PDB file of C-alpha atoms in Angstrom:
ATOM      1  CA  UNK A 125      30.450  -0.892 -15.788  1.00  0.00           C
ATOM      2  CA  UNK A 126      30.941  -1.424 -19.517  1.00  0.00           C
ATOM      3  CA  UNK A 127      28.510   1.395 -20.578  1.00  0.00           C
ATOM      4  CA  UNK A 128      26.518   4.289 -19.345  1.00  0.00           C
ATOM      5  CA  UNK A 129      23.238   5.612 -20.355  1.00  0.00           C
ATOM      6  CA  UNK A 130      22.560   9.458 -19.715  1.00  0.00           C
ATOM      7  CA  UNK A 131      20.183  11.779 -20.542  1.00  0.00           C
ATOM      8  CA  UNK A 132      17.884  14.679 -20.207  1.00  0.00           C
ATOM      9  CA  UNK A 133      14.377  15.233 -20.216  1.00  0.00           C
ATOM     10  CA  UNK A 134      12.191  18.539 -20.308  1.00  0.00           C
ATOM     11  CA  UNK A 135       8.853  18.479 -19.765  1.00  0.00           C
ATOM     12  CA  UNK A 136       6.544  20.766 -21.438  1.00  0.00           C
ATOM     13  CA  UNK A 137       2.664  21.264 -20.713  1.00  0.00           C
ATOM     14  CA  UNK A 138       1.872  19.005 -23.887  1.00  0.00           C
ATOM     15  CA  UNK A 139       5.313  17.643 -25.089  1.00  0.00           C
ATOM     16  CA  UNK A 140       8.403  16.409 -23.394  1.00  0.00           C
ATOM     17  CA  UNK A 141      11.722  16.186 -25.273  1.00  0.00           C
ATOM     18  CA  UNK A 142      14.357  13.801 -24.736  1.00  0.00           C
ATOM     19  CA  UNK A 143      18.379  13.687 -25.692  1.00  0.00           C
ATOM     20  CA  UNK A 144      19.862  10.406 -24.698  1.00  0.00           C
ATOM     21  CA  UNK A 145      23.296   9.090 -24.923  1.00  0.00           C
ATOM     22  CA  UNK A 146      24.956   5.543 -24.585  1.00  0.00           C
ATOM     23  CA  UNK A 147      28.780   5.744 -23.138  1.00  0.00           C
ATOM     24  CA  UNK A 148      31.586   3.692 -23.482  1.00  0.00           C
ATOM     25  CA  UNK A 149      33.856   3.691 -20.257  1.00  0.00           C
ATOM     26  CA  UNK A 150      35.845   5.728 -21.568  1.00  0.00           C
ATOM     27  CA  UNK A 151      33.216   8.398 -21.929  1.00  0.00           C
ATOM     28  CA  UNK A 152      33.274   7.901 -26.071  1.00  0.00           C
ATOM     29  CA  UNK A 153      29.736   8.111 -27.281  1.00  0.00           C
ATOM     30  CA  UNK A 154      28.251   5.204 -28.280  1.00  0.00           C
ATOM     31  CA  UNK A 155      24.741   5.871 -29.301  1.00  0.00           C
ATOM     32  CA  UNK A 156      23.327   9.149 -29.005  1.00  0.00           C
ATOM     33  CA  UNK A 157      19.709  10.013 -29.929  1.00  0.00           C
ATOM     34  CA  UNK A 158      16.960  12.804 -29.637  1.00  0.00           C
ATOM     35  CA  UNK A 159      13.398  12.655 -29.479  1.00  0.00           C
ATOM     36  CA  UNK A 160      10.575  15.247 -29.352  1.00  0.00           C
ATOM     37  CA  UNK A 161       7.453  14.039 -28.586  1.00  0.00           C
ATOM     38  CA  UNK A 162       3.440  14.359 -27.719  1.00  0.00           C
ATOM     39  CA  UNK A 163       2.796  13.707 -24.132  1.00  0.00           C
ATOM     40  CA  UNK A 164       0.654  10.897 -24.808  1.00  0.00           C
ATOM     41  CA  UNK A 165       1.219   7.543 -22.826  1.00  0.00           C
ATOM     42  CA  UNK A 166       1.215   5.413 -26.413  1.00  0.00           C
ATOM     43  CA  UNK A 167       3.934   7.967 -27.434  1.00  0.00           C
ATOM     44  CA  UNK A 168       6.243   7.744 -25.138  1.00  0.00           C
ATOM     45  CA  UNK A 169       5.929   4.012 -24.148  1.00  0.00           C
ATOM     46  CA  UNK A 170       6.272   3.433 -27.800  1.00  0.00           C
ATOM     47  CA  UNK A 171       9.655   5.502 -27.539  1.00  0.00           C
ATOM     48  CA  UNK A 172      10.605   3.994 -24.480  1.00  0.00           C
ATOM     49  CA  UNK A 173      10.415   0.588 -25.928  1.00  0.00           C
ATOM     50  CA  UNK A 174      12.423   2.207 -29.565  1.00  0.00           C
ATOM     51  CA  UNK A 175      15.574   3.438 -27.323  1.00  0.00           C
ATOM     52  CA  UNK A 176      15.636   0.177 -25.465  1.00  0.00           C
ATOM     53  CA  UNK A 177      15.787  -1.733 -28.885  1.00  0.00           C
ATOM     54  CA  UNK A 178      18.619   0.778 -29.918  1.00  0.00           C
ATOM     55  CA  UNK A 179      19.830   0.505 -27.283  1.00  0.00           C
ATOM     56  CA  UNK A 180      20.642  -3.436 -27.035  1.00  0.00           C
ATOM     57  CA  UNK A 181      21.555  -3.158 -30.574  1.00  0.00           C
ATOM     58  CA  UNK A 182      24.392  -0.894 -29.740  1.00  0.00           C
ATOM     59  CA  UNK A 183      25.215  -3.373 -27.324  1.00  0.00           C
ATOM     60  CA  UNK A 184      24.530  -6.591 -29.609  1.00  0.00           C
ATOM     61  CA  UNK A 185      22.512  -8.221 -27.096  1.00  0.00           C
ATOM     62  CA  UNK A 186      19.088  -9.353 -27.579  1.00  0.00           C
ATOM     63  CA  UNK A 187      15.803  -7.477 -27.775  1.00  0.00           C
ATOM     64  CA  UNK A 188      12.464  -9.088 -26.260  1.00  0.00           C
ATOM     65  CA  UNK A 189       9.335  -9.053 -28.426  1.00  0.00           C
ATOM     66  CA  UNK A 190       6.470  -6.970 -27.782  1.00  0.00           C
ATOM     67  CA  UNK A 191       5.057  -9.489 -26.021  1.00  0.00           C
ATOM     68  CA  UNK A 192       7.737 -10.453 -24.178  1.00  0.00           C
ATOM     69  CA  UNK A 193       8.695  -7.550 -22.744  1.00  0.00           C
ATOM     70  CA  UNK A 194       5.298  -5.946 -21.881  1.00  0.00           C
ATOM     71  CA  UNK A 195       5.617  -5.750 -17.922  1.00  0.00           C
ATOM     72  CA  UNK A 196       3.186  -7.194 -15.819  1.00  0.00           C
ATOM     73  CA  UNK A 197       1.439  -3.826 -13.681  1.00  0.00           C
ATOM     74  CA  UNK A 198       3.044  -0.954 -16.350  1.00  0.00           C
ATOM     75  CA  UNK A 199       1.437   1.818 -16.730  1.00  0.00           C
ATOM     76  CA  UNK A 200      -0.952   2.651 -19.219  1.00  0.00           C
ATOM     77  CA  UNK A 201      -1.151   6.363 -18.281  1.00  0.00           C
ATOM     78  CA  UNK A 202       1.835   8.807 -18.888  1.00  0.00           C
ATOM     79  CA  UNK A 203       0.933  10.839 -16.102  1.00  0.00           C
ATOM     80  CA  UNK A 204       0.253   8.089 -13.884  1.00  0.00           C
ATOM     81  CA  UNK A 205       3.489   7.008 -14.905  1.00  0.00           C
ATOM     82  CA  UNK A 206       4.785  10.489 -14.411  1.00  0.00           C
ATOM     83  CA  UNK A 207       3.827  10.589 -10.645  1.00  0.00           C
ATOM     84  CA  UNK A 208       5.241   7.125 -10.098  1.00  0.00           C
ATOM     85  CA  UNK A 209       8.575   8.132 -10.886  1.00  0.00           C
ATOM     86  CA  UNK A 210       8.261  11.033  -9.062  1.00  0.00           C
ATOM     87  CA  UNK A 211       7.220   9.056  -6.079  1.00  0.00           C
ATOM     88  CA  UNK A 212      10.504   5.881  -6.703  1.00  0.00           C
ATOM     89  CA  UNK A 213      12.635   9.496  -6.770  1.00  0.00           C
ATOM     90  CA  UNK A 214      11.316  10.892  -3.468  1.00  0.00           C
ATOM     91  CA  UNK A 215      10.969   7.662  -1.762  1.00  0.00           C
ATOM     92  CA  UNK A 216      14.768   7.126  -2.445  1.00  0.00           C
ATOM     93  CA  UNK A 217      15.930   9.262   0.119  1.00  0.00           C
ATOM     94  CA  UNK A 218      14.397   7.577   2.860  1.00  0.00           C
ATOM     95  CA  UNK A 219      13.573   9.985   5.658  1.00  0.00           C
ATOM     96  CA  UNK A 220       9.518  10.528   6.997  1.00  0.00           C
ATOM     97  CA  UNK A 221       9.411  13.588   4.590  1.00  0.00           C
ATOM     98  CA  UNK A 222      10.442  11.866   1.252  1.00  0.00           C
ATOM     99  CA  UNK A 223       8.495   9.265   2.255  1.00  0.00           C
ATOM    100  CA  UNK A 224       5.501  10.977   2.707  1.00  0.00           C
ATOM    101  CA  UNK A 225       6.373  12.694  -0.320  1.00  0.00           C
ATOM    102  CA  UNK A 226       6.334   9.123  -2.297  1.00  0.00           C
ATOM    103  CA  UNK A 227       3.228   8.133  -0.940  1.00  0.00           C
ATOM    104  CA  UNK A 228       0.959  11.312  -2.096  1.00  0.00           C
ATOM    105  CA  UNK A 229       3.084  10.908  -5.721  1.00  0.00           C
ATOM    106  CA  UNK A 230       1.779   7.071  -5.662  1.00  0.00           C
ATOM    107  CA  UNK A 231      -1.611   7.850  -4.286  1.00  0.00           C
ATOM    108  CA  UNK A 232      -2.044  10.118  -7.293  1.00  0.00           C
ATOM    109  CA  UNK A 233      -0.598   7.442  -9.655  1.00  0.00           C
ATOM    110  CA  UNK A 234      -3.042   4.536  -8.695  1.00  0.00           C
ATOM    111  CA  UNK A 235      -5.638   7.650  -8.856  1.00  0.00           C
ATOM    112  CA  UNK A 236      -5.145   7.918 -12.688  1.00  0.00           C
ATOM    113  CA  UNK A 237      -4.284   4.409 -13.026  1.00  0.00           C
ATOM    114  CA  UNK A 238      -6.525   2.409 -10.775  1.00  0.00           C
ATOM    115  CA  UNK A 239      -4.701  -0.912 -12.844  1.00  0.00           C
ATOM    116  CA  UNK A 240      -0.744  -0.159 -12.550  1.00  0.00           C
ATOM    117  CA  UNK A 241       0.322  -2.507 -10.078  1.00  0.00           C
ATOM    118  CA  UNK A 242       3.319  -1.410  -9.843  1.00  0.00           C
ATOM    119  CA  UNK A 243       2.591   1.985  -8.291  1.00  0.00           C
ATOM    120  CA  UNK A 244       0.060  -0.349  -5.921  1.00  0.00           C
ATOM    121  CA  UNK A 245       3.301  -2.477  -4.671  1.00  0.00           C
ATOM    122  CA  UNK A 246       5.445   0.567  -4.739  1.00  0.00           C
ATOM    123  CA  UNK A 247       2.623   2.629  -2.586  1.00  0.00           C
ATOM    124  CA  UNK A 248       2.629  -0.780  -0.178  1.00  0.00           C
ATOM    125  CA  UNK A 249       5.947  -0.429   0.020  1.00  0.00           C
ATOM    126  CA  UNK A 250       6.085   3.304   1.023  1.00  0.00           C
ATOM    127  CA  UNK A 251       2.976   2.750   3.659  1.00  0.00           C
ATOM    128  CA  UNK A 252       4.652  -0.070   5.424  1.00  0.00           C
ATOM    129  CA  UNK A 253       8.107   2.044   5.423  1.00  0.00           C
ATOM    130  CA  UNK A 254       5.792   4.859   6.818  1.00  0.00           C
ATOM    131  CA  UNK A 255       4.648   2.764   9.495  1.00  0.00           C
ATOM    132  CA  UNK A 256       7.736   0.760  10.638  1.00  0.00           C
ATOM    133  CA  UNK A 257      10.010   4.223  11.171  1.00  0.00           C
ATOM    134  CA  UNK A 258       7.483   4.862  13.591  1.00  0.00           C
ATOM    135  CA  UNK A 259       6.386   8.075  11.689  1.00  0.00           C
ATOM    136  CA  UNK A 260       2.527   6.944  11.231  1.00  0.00           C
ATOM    137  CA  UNK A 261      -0.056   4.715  13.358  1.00  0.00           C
ATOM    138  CA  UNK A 262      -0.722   1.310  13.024  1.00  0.00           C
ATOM    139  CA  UNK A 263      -3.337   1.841  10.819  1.00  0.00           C
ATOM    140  CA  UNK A 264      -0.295   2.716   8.319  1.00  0.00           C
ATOM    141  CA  UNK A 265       0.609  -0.902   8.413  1.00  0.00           C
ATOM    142  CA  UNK A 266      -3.121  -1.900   7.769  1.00  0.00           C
ATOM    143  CA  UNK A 267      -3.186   0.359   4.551  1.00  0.00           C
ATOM    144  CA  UNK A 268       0.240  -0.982   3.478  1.00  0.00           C
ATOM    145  CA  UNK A 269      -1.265  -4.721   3.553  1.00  0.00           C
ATOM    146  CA  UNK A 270      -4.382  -3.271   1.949  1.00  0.00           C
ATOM    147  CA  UNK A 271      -2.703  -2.187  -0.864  1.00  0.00           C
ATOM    148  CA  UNK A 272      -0.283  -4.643  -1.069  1.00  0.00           C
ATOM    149  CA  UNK A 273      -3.770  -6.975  -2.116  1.00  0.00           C
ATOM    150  CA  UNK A 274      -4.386  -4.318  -4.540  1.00  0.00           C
ATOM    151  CA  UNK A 275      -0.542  -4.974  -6.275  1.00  0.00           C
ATOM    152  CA  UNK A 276      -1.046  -8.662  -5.766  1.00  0.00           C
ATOM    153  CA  UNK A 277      -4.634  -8.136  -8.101  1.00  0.00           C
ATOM    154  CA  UNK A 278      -2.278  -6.032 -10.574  1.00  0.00           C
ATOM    155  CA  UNK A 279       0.826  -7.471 -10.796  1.00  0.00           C
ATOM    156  CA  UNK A 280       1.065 -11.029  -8.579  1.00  0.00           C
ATOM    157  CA  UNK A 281       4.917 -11.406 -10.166  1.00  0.00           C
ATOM    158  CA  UNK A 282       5.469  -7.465 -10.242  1.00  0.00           C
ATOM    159  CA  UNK A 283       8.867  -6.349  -8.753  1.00  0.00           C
ATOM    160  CA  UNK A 284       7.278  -3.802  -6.413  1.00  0.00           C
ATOM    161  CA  UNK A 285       4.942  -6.257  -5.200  1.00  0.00           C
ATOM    162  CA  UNK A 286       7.863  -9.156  -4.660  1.00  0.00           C
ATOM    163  CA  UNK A 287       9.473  -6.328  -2.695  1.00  0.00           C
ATOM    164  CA  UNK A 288       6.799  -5.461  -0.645  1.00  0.00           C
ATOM    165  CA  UNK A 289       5.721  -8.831  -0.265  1.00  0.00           C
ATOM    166  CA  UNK A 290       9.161  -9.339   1.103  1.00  0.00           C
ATOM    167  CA  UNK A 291       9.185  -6.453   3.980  1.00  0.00           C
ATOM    168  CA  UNK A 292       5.926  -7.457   5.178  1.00  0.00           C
ATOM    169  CA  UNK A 293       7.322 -11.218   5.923  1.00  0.00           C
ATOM    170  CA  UNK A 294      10.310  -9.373   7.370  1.00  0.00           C
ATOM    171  CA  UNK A 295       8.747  -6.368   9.503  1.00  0.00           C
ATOM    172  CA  UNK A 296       5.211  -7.711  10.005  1.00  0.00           C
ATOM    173  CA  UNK A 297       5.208 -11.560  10.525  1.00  0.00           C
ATOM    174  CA  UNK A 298       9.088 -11.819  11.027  1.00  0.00           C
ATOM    175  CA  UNK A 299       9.005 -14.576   8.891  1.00  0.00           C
ATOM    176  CA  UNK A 300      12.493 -14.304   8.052  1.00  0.00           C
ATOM    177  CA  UNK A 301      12.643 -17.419   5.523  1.00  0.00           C
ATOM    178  CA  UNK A 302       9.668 -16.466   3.496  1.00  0.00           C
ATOM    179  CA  UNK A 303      11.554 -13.061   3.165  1.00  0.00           C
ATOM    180  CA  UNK A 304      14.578 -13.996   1.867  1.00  0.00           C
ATOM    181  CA  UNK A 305      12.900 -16.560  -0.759  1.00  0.00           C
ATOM    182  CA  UNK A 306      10.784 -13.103  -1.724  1.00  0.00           C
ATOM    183  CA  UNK A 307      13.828 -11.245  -2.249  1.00  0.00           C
ATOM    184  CA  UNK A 308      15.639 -13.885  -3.988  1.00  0.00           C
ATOM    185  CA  UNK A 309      12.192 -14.378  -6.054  1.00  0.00           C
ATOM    186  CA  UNK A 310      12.728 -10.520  -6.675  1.00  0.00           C
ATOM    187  CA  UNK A 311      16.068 -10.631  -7.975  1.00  0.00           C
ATOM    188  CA  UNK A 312      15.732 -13.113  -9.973  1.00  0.00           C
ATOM    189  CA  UNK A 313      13.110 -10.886 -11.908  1.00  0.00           C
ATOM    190  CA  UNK A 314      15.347  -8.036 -11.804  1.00  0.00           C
ATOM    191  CA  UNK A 315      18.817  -8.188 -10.361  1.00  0.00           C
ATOM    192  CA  UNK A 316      19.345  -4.460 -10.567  1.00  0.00           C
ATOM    193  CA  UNK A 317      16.207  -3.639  -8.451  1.00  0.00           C
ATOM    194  CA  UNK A 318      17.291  -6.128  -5.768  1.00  0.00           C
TER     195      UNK A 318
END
């Protein structure tokens, strides 16, 4: 690893302030930066879009447009956007609690953000994870394919979907081909999701 970005964030009722840092390997500051900001989802997307710019500058690699880099299935919400990393955070750990814990932070995502197909492939994910630990029913696995329709609507090419799409080959038809293509589909979207 070449470089390492870290960071804190503190969240106010209406604000949220940010202090970000770019380091070398050595641990010499590259880029450091500080933002305060509205908690508005234009606000910080805009922001979040400026620090990857400065980012890849301090790096001198290249910088997609606008248009380029606008995901498919982001969030247009901040608090939608708020609960969905909440959710990737609890989900992480990977026992029935954290999962369970995921799922109500998606839930309330795709609540506020009926379009942000990520947090649909994401909340697949986390419903078909429910369901093959053997924590939930097999109506689990019904909602999980339910919703992975829902990321498919949102965001066909959408990392979370690809995932998701990926598991189900794998734990529901055991189509064991189709889910390695998906993965390899996946990480050839994003090879540090993968």
């Amino acid at each position: 690893v070449g470089h390492l970005l870290t960071g804190t964030v503190t969240w106010a009722p209406d604000s949220v302030w940010v202090m970000l840092q770019l380091l070398t390997a050595d641990d010499v500051p590259a880029w450091t930066n500080q933002y305060s900001l509205p908690l508005t989802a234009m606000e910080l997307l805009n922001t979040q879009r400026e620090v990857a710019r400065q980012v890849a500058s301090t790096l001198g690699v290249a910088f997609p447009s606008a248009s380029e880099s606008r995901a498919e299935g982001s969030a247009t919400d901040v608090v939608a956007y708020r609960h969905f990393l909440t959710g990737l955070v609890s989900a992480h750990v990977q026992d029935a609690a954290s999962i369970q814990a995921g799922i109500r932070e998606m839930e309330r995502a795709v609540a506020l953000d009926p379009e942000f197909g990520d947090a649909w492939g994401q909340l697949a994910g986390l419903y078909l994870m429910d369901w093959w630990d053997g924590s939930a029913e097999l109506s689990q696995r019904d909602r999980a394919l339910e919703t992975l329709e829902e990321a498919r609507k949102h965001a066909p090419d959408g990392i979370h979907t690809l995932l998701t799409e990926a598991s189900v080959a794998f734990r529901v038809d055991r189509d064991f081909s189709t889910a390695i293509e998906m993965y390899r589909r996946a990480a050839s979207r994003r090879p540090s999701d993968v």
